[in-house]
PDB file of C-alpha atoms and ligand atoms in Angstrom:
ATOM      1  CA  MET A   1     135.791  98.084 113.051  1.00 97.00           C
ATOM      2  CA  LYS A   2     136.032  97.182 109.393  1.00 98.00           C
ATOM      3  CA  LEU A   3     133.437  98.186 106.827  1.00 98.00           C
ATOM      4  CA  GLY A   4     132.112  95.712 104.280  1.00 98.00           C
ATOM      5  CA  VAL A   5     130.059  97.485 101.633  1.00 98.00           C
ATOM      6  CA  ASN A   6     127.082  95.573 100.285  1.00 98.00           C
ATOM      7  CA  ILE A   7     126.586  96.588  96.646  1.00 98.00           C
ATOM      8  CA  ASP A   8     123.426  94.603  95.872  1.00 98.00           C
ATOM      9  CA  HIS A   9     121.418  97.741  95.230  1.00 97.00           C
ATOM     10  CA  ILE A  10     123.769  98.966  92.518  1.00 98.00           C
ATOM     11  CA  ALA A  11     122.593  95.812  90.750  1.00 97.00           C
ATOM     12  CA  THR A  12     118.963  96.553  91.671  1.00 97.00           C
ATOM     13  CA  LEU A  13     119.258  99.881  89.874  1.00 96.00           C
ATOM     14  CA  ARG A  14     121.043  98.315  86.911  1.00 97.00           C
ATOM     15  CA  ASN A  15     118.443  95.582  86.521  1.00 95.00           C
ATOM     16  CA  ALA A  16     115.628  98.143  86.530  1.00 94.00           C
ATOM     17  CA  ARG A  17     116.684  99.161  83.019  1.00 90.00           C
ATOM     18  CA  GLY A  18     117.843  96.174  81.018  1.00 86.00           C
ATOM     19  CA  ASN A  19     121.145  95.465  82.767  1.00 84.00           C
ATOM     20  CA  ILE A  20     123.007  98.359  81.162  1.00 89.00           C
ATOM     21  CA  GLU A  21     124.006 100.791  83.909  1.00 96.00           C
ATOM     22  CA  PRO A  22     125.341 101.495  86.493  1.00 97.00           C
ATOM     23  CA  ASN A  23     128.299  99.165  86.089  1.00 98.00           C
ATOM     24  CA  LEU A  24     128.605  96.961  89.167  1.00 98.00           C
ATOM     25  CA  LEU A  25     132.340  96.303  88.930  1.00 98.00           C
ATOM     26  CA  GLU A  26     133.064  99.999  88.488  1.00 98.00           C
ATOM     27  CA  ALA A  27     131.045 100.698  91.635  1.00 98.00           C
ATOM     28  CA  ALA A  28     132.898  98.007  93.581  1.00 98.00           C
ATOM     29  CA  LEU A  29     136.225  99.462  92.487  1.00 98.00           C
ATOM     30  CA  VAL A  30     135.170 102.935  93.648  1.00 98.00           C
ATOM     31  CA  CYS A  31     134.287 101.438  97.058  1.00 98.00           C
ATOM     32  CA  GLN A  32     137.667  99.703  97.156  1.00 98.00           C
ATOM     33  CA  ASN A  33     140.011 102.302  95.669  1.00 98.00           C
ATOM     34  CA  GLU A  34     138.413 105.604  96.593  1.00 98.00           C
ATOM     35  CA  GLY A  35     136.193 104.777  99.564  1.00 98.00           C
ATOM     36  CA  LYS A  36     138.789 102.435 101.100  1.00 98.00           C
ATOM     37  CA  ALA A  37     136.153  99.844 101.940  1.00 98.00           C
ATOM     38  CA  ASP A  38     137.588  96.837 103.753  1.00 98.00           C
ATOM     39  CA  GLY A  39     135.485  94.361 101.826  1.00 98.00           C
ATOM     40  CA  ILE A  40     132.686  93.964  99.293  1.00 98.00           C
ATOM     41  CA  THR A  41     129.575  91.931 100.018  1.00 98.00           C
ATOM     42  CA  THR A  42     126.983  90.658  97.572  1.00 98.00           C
ATOM     43  CA  HIS A  43     123.959  88.448  98.069  1.00 97.00           C
ATOM     44  CA  LEU A  44     123.389  86.014  95.227  1.00 97.00           C
ATOM     45  CA  ARG A  45     119.721  85.340  95.800  1.00 95.00           C
ATOM     46  CA  GLU A  46     117.922  82.285  94.540  1.00 93.00           C
ATOM     47  CA  ASP A  47     115.714  84.480  92.316  1.00 92.00           C
ATOM     48  CA  ARG A  48     118.715  86.567  91.092  1.00 94.00           C
ATOM     49  CA  ARG A  49     116.698  89.726  91.675  1.00 92.00           C
ATOM     50  CA  HIS A  50     119.820  91.911  91.857  1.00 95.00           C
ATOM     51  CA  ILE A  51     123.209  90.195  91.788  1.00 97.00           C
ATOM     52  CA  ILE A  52     123.630  87.586  89.034  1.00 97.00           C
ATOM     53  CA  ASP A  53     126.205  84.815  88.715  1.00 98.00           C
ATOM     54  CA  ALA A  54     128.370  86.704  86.212  1.00 97.00           C
ATOM     55  CA  ASP A  55     128.673  89.592  88.714  1.00 98.00           C
ATOM     56  CA  VAL A  56     130.278  87.554  91.441  1.00 98.00           C
ATOM     57  CA  TYR A  57     132.821  86.005  89.064  1.00 98.00           C
ATOM     58  CA  LEU A  58     133.781  89.429  87.726  1.00 98.00           C
ATOM     59  CA  LEU A  59     134.130  90.822  91.254  1.00 98.00           C
ATOM     60  CA  LYS A  60     136.257  87.877  92.350  1.00 98.00           C
ATOM     61  CA  GLU A  61     138.541  88.350  89.363  1.00 98.00           C
ATOM     62  CA  HIS A  62     139.138  92.078  89.849  1.00 98.00           C
ATOM     63  CA  LEU A  63     138.832  92.923  93.554  1.00 98.00           C
ATOM     64  CA  LYS A  64     141.890  93.181  95.773  1.00 98.00           C
ATOM     65  CA  ILE A  65     139.852  93.397  98.974  1.00 98.00           C
ATOM     66  CA  PRO A  66     137.931  90.368 100.279  1.00 98.00           C
ATOM     67  CA  LEU A  67     134.703  89.316  98.594  1.00 98.00           C
ATOM     68  CA  ASN A  68     132.022  88.093 100.983  1.00 98.00           C
ATOM     69  CA  LEU A  69     129.253  86.086  99.316  1.00 98.00           C
ATOM     70  CA  GLU A  70     125.931  86.046 101.124  1.00 97.00           C
ATOM     71  CA  MET A  71     123.859  83.051 100.155  1.00 97.00           C
ATOM     72  CA  ALA A  72     121.181  80.607 101.207  1.00 96.00           C
ATOM     73  CA  VAL A  73     122.112  77.182 102.521  1.00 96.00           C
ATOM     74  CA  ASN A  74     121.326  74.878  99.606  1.00 95.00           C
ATOM     75  CA  ASP A  75     123.156  72.608  97.165  1.00 96.00           C
ATOM     76  CA  GLU A  76     123.020  75.086  94.290  1.00 96.00           C
ATOM     77  CA  MET A  77     124.752  77.810  96.300  1.00 97.00           C
ATOM     78  CA  LEU A  78     127.343  75.418  97.710  1.00 98.00           C
ATOM     79  CA  LYS A  79     128.330  74.414  94.178  1.00 98.00           C
ATOM     80  CA  ILE A  80     128.707  78.045  93.112  1.00 98.00           C
ATOM     81  CA  ALA A  81     130.702  79.007  96.218  1.00 98.00           C
ATOM     82  CA  LEU A  82     133.103  76.083  95.832  1.00 98.00           C
ATOM     83  CA  ASP A  83     133.709  77.080  92.228  1.00 98.00           C
ATOM     84  CA  LEU A  84     133.952  80.841  92.868  1.00 98.00           C
ATOM     85  CA  LYS A  85     136.025  80.626  96.059  1.00 98.00           C
ATOM     86  CA  PRO A  86     135.113  83.953  97.662  1.00 98.00           C
ATOM     87  CA  ASN A  87     137.084  84.883 100.779  1.00 98.00           C
ATOM     88  CA  SER A  88     134.064  84.228 102.930  1.00 98.00           C
ATOM     89  CA  CYS A  89     130.463  83.130 102.739  1.00 98.00           C
ATOM     90  CA  CYS A  90     127.758  84.475 104.981  1.00 98.00           C
ATOM     91  CA  LEU A  91     124.926  81.961 105.216  1.00 97.00           C
ATOM     92  CA  VAL A  92     121.508  83.578 105.390  1.00 96.00           C
ATOM     93  CA  PRO A  93     117.903  82.398 105.426  1.00 93.00           C
ATOM     94  CA  GLU A  94     116.004  83.184 102.252  1.00 78.00           C
ATOM     95  CA  ARG A  95     112.346  83.435 101.455  1.00 73.00           C
ATOM     96  CA  ARG A  96     111.415  84.229  97.922  1.00 61.00           C
ATOM     97  CA  LYS A  97     108.795  86.876  98.632  1.00 65.00           C
ATOM     98  CA  GLU A  98     110.710  88.814 101.282  1.00 69.00           C
ATOM     99  CA  LEU A  99     111.878  92.382 100.564  1.00 70.00           C
ATOM    100  CA  THR A 100     115.200  91.764 102.274  1.00 68.00           C
ATOM    101  CA  THR A 101     116.640  89.144 104.625  1.00 67.00           C
ATOM    102  CA  GLU A 102     114.043  88.970 107.365  1.00 70.00           C
ATOM    103  CA  GLY A 103     115.214  87.276 110.543  1.00 78.00           C
ATOM    104  CA  GLY A 104     118.300  85.190 111.132  1.00 91.00           C
ATOM    105  CA  LEU A 105     119.190  81.681 110.111  1.00 94.00           C
ATOM    106  CA  ASN A 106     117.665  78.920 112.231  1.00 93.00           C
ATOM    107  CA  ILE A 107     120.609  76.603 112.799  1.00 94.00           C
ATOM    108  CA  VAL A 108     118.697  74.352 115.155  1.00 87.00           C
ATOM    109  CA  THR A 109     116.387  72.937 112.482  1.00 86.00           C
ATOM    110  CA  LYS A 110     119.120  72.263 109.891  1.00 90.00           C
ATOM    111  CA  LYS A 111     122.068  71.558 112.127  1.00 94.00           C
ATOM    112  CA  GLU A 112     123.683  68.551 110.424  1.00 96.00           C
ATOM    113  CA  TYR A 113     123.228  69.944 106.912  1.00 96.00           C
ATOM    114  CA  ILE A 114     124.768  73.280 107.950  1.00 97.00           C
ATOM    115  CA  LYS A 115     127.665  71.552 109.669  1.00 98.00           C
ATOM    116  CA  ASP A 116     128.523  69.559 106.518  1.00 98.00           C
ATOM    117  CA  PHE A 117     128.014  72.685 104.408  1.00 98.00           C
ATOM    118  CA  ILE A 118     130.531  74.643 106.512  1.00 98.00           C
ATOM    119  CA  TYR A 119     132.977  71.738 106.436  1.00 98.00           C
ATOM    120  CA  GLU A 120     132.920  71.741 102.609  1.00 98.00           C
ATOM    121  CA  LEU A 121     133.472  75.512 102.417  1.00 98.00           C
ATOM    122  CA  ASN A 122     136.295  75.452 104.960  1.00 98.00           C
ATOM    123  CA  LYS A 123     138.008  72.627 103.018  1.00 98.00           C
ATOM    124  CA  SER A 124     138.243  75.107 100.113  1.00 98.00           C
ATOM    125  CA  ASN A 125     139.684  77.807 102.402  1.00 98.00           C
ATOM    126  CA  ILE A 126     136.447  79.781 102.478  1.00 98.00           C
ATOM    127  CA  LEU A 127     135.658  81.310 105.864  1.00 98.00           C
ATOM    128  CA  VAL A 128     132.079  81.018 107.031  1.00 98.00           C
ATOM    129  CA  SER A 129     129.809  83.388 108.879  1.00 98.00           C
ATOM    130  CA  LEU A 130     126.263  82.589 110.026  1.00 98.00           C
ATOM    131  CA  PHE A 131     123.721  85.403 109.987  1.00 97.00           C
ATOM    132  CA  ILE A 132     121.757  84.908 113.192  1.00 96.00           C
ATOM    133  CA  GLU A 133     119.657  86.698 115.750  1.00 96.00           C
ATOM    134  CA  PRO A 134     121.412  87.532 119.030  1.00 96.00           C
ATOM    135  CA  ASP A 135     119.861  84.428 120.563  1.00 96.00           C
ATOM    136  CA  LEU A 136     122.068  82.438 122.936  1.00 96.00           C
ATOM    137  CA  LYS A 137     120.788  79.066 121.730  1.00 95.00           C
ATOM    138  CA  GLN A 138     121.530  79.933 118.091  1.00 95.00           C
ATOM    139  CA  ILE A 139     124.984  81.190 119.084  1.00 97.00           C
ATOM    140  CA  GLU A 140     125.726  77.969 120.929  1.00 97.00           C
ATOM    141  CA  MET A 141     124.609  76.007 117.846  1.00 97.00           C
ATOM    142  CA  ALA A 142     126.791  78.206 115.634  1.00 98.00           C
ATOM    143  CA  LYS A 143     129.794  77.051 117.632  1.00 98.00           C
ATOM    144  CA  GLU A 144     128.687  73.422 117.375  1.00 97.00           C
ATOM    145  CA  VAL A 145     128.526  73.547 113.577  1.00 98.00           C
ATOM    146  CA  ASN A 146     132.092  74.944 113.534  1.00 98.00           C
ATOM    147  CA  THR A 147     131.578  78.328 111.909  1.00 98.00           C
ATOM    148  CA  GLN A 148     134.365  80.897 112.234  1.00 98.00           C
ATOM    149  CA  PHE A 149     132.160  83.990 112.371  1.00 98.00           C
ATOM    150  CA  ILE A 150     128.639  84.955 113.211  1.00 98.00           C
ATOM    151  CA  GLU A 151     126.984  88.092 111.888  1.00 98.00           C
ATOM    152  CA  LEU A 152     124.466  89.433 114.380  1.00 98.00           C
ATOM    153  CA  HIS A 153     121.239  90.539 112.726  1.00 97.00           C
ATOM    154  CA  THR A 154     120.722  94.221 113.554  1.00 98.00           C
ATOM    155  CA  GLY A 155     117.401  94.536 111.695  1.00 97.00           C
ATOM    156  CA  LYS A 156     115.304  94.723 114.858  1.00 97.00           C
ATOM    157  CA  PHE A 157     117.718  97.218 116.425  1.00 98.00           C
ATOM    158  CA  SER A 158     117.509  99.393 113.272  1.00 98.00           C
ATOM    159  CA  ASN A 159     113.697  99.311 113.215  1.00 98.00           C
ATOM    160  CA  LEU A 160     113.471 100.299 116.895  1.00 98.00           C
ATOM    161  CA  PHE A 161     115.930 103.137 116.292  1.00 98.00           C
ATOM    162  CA  HIS A 162     113.838 104.345 113.363  1.00 98.00           C
ATOM    163  CA  GLN A 163     110.671 104.204 115.477  1.00 98.00           C
ATOM    164  CA  ASN A 164     112.434 106.146 118.252  1.00 98.00           C
ATOM    165  CA  ASP A 165     111.440 103.412 120.713  1.00 98.00           C
ATOM    166  CA  LYS A 166     114.067 104.110 123.363  1.00 97.00           C
ATOM    167  CA  SER A 167     113.248 101.338 125.813  1.00 98.00           C
ATOM    168  CA  GLY A 168     112.907  98.729 123.069  1.00 98.00           C
ATOM    169  CA  LEU A 169     116.154  99.930 121.554  1.00 98.00           C
ATOM    170  CA  ASN A 170     118.050  99.654 124.842  1.00 98.00           C
ATOM    171  CA  LYS A 171     116.721  96.148 125.335  1.00 98.00           C
ATOM    172  CA  GLU A 172     117.759  95.066 121.842  1.00 98.00           C
ATOM    173  CA  LEU A 173     121.171  96.679 122.191  1.00 98.00           C
ATOM    174  CA  SER A 174     121.686  94.755 125.441  1.00 98.00           C
ATOM    175  CA  ARG A 175     120.683  91.553 123.661  1.00 98.00           C
ATOM    176  CA  LEU A 176     123.236  92.278 120.923  1.00 98.00           C
ATOM    177  CA  LYS A 177     125.957  93.001 123.496  1.00 98.00           C
ATOM    178  CA  GLU A 178     125.171  89.893 125.496  1.00 98.00           C
ATOM    179  CA  GLY A 179     125.151  87.817 122.313  1.00 98.00           C
ATOM    180  CA  ALA A 180     128.474  89.235 121.131  1.00 98.00           C
ATOM    181  CA  ILE A 181     130.161  88.682 124.493  1.00 98.00           C
ATOM    182  CA  TYR A 182     128.862  85.119 124.748  1.00 98.00           C
ATOM    183  CA  ALA A 183     129.914  84.308 121.176  1.00 98.00           C
ATOM    184  CA  GLN A 184     133.393  85.682 121.761  1.00 98.00           C
ATOM    185  CA  SER A 185     133.692  83.758 125.020  1.00 98.00           C
ATOM    186  CA  ILE A 186     133.198  80.471 123.121  1.00 98.00           C
ATOM    187  CA  GLY A 187     135.674  81.412 120.397  1.00 98.00           C
ATOM    188  CA  LEU A 188     133.533  82.915 117.636  1.00 98.00           C
ATOM    189  CA  LYS A 189     134.383  86.103 115.788  1.00 98.00           C
ATOM    190  CA  VAL A 190     131.481  88.535 115.594  1.00 98.00           C
ATOM    191  CA  ASN A 191     130.291  90.827 112.792  1.00 98.00           C
ATOM    192  CA  ALA A 192     126.997  92.692 112.567  1.00 98.00           C
ATOM    193  CA  GLY A 193     124.727  94.091 109.898  1.00 98.00           C
ATOM    194  CA  HIS A 194     121.311  94.880 108.446  1.00 97.00           C
ATOM    195  CA  GLY A 195     119.549  98.225 108.456  1.00 98.00           C
ATOM    196  CA  LEU A 196     122.568 100.123 109.775  1.00 98.00           C
ATOM    197  CA  ASN A 197     122.777 103.741 108.641  1.00 98.00           C
ATOM    198  CA  TYR A 198     124.597 107.028 109.221  1.00 98.00           C
ATOM    199  CA  LYS A 199     122.458 107.839 112.265  1.00 98.00           C
ATOM    200  CA  ASN A 200     122.351 104.561 114.154  1.00 98.00           C
ATOM    201  CA  VAL A 201     125.761 103.060 113.407  1.00 98.00           C
ATOM    202  CA  TYR A 202     127.525 104.829 116.305  1.00 98.00           C
ATOM    203  CA  LEU A 203     125.712 102.519 118.731  1.00 98.00           C
ATOM    204  CA  MET A 204     127.548  99.527 117.245  1.00 98.00           C
ATOM    205  CA  LYS A 205     130.652 100.865 118.988  1.00 97.00           C
ATOM    206  CA  THR A 206     129.028 100.034 122.319  1.00 97.00           C
ATOM    207  CA  ILE A 207     129.110  96.328 121.422  1.00 98.00           C
ATOM    208  CA  PRO A 208     132.553  95.013 122.354  1.00 96.00           C
ATOM    209  CA  ASN A 209     135.032  93.665 119.805  1.00 96.00           C
ATOM    210  CA  LEU A 210     132.899  93.626 116.673  1.00 98.00           C
ATOM    211  CA  ILE A 211     135.143  92.920 113.727  1.00 98.00           C
ATOM    212  CA  GLU A 212     133.150  94.094 110.710  1.00 98.00           C
ATOM    213  CA  LEU A 213     129.888  95.805 109.874  1.00 98.00           C
ATOM    214  CA  ASN A 214     128.206  94.943 106.575  1.00 98.00           C
ATOM    215  CA  ILE A 215     126.223  97.881 105.305  1.00 98.00           C
ATOM    216  CA  GLY A 216     124.453  98.320 101.984  1.00 98.00           C
ATOM    217  CA  HIS A 217     121.181 100.135 101.528  1.00 98.00           C
ATOM    218  CA  SER A 218     122.035 103.303 103.446  1.00 98.00           C
ATOM    219  CA  ILE A 219     125.378 103.734 101.670  1.00 98.00           C
ATOM    220  CA  ILE A 220     123.942 103.274  98.192  1.00 98.00           C
ATOM    221  CA  SER A 221     121.055 105.618  99.087  1.00 98.00           C
ATOM    222  CA  LYS A 222     123.470 108.284 100.349  1.00 98.00           C
ATOM    223  CA  ALA A 223     125.534 107.897  97.179  1.00 98.00           C
ATOM    224  CA  ILE A 224     122.643 109.384  95.176  1.00 98.00           C
ATOM    225  CA  PHE A 225     123.268 112.699  96.924  1.00 98.00           C
ATOM    226  CA  VAL A 226     127.003 112.768  97.612  1.00 98.00           C
ATOM    227  CA  GLY A 227     128.497 110.201  95.251  1.00 98.00           C
ATOM    228  CA  LEU A 228     129.659 106.682  96.054  1.00 98.00           C
ATOM    229  CA  LYS A 229     133.175 107.598  97.121  1.00 98.00           C
ATOM    230  CA  ASN A 230     131.963 110.180  99.654  1.00 98.00           C
ATOM    231  CA  ALA A 231     129.213 107.898 100.927  1.00 98.00           C
ATOM    232  CA  VAL A 232     131.715 105.110 101.654  1.00 98.00           C
ATOM    233  CA  VAL A 233     134.323 107.472 103.159  1.00 98.00           C
ATOM    234  CA  GLU A 234     131.709 109.020 105.432  1.00 98.00           C
ATOM    235  CA  MET A 235     130.580 105.611 106.688  1.00 98.00           C
ATOM    236  CA  LYS A 236     134.198 104.462 107.102  1.00 98.00           C
ATOM    237  CA  ASN A 237     134.802 107.464 109.343  1.00 98.00           C
ATOM    238  CA  LEU A 238     131.795 106.619 111.489  1.00 98.00           C
ATOM    239  CA  VAL A 239     132.727 102.964 111.782  1.00 97.00           C
ATOM    240  CA  LYS A 240     136.478 103.080 112.461  1.00 93.00           C
TER     241      LYS A 240
HETATM  242  N1  PXP B   1     124.180  91.539 106.250  1.00 89.56           N
HETATM  243  C1  PXP B   1     123.369  90.583 105.729  1.00 89.56           C
HETATM  244  C2  PXP B   1     123.583  89.172 106.122  1.00 89.56           C
HETATM  245  C3  PXP B   1     122.356  90.928 104.807  1.00 89.56           C
HETATM  246  O1  PXP B   1     121.546  89.967 104.305  1.00 89.56           O
HETATM  247  C4  PXP B   1     122.224  92.270 104.408  1.00 89.56           C
HETATM  248  C5  PXP B   1     121.200  92.636 103.383  1.00 89.56           C
HETATM  249  O2  PXP B   1     121.496  92.016 102.186  1.00 89.56           O
HETATM  250  C6  PXP B   1     123.099  93.214 104.969  1.00 89.56           C
HETATM  251  C7  PXP B   1     124.050  92.835 105.909  1.00 89.56           C
HETATM  252  C8  PXP B   1     123.044  94.660 104.589  1.00 89.56           C
HETATM  253  O3  PXP B   1     121.848  95.211 104.997  1.00 89.56           O
HETATM  254  P1  PXP B   1     121.467  96.692 104.570  1.00 89.56           P
HETATM  255  O4  PXP B   1     121.365  96.712 103.088  1.00 89.56           O
HETATM  256  O5  PXP B   1     120.187  96.930 105.274  1.00 89.56           O
HETATM  257  O6  PXP B   1     122.593  97.577 105.061  1.00 89.56           O
END
């Protein structure tokens, strides 16, 4: 599996003290050059609480590995993505007050808008991934709106792992496997992410044919103790 490193929380730390340090591009280049990350992910949130517009343009200009832009499905973000041209966009639900992305995108309620949205991105050679729960109806809809990838939301799995709820965890892992297999059977490529860490990530290997894991918070947290290069290398070793 490939590892996409989400560097949002480098920006969280930077923004805590007047946007001076740490330098986001420098961090991304360490992930790329020293950690051998396969990709860099950033979430440009509506409230710009961590990543800001200038960040994504700077990353796009300097990175050699793919830039994946996570964003909400709205006209403002579409305009930015079409101008920036990241390698891929991962479409996520967004609520202003949430701590992080809670729950997957509901394609059913916004189907036509999402379909047109994906069409516009694809026309500019931007691949699209939809961040969804491992729900068979949502997966079927993902195919109908012509996305190339889905990213299965592993937030529930990660919470159950943390709570040491073994039966709940097994159930959720089965749901993720079933979702991945169904998605692949109808021609979708499958990634996964959210809440993955150094302890729980090995279970992702039990889900067949996942292409990429997008991991942020645990890597940046680990970097405080071992440095960013080592944190990325260690995760790469667990994921490959
Ligand atoms: N994938 C998506 C779609 C996300 O929204 C996030 C959080 O920004 C992640 C992966 C990474 O989650 P975490 O920071 O918990 O590893």
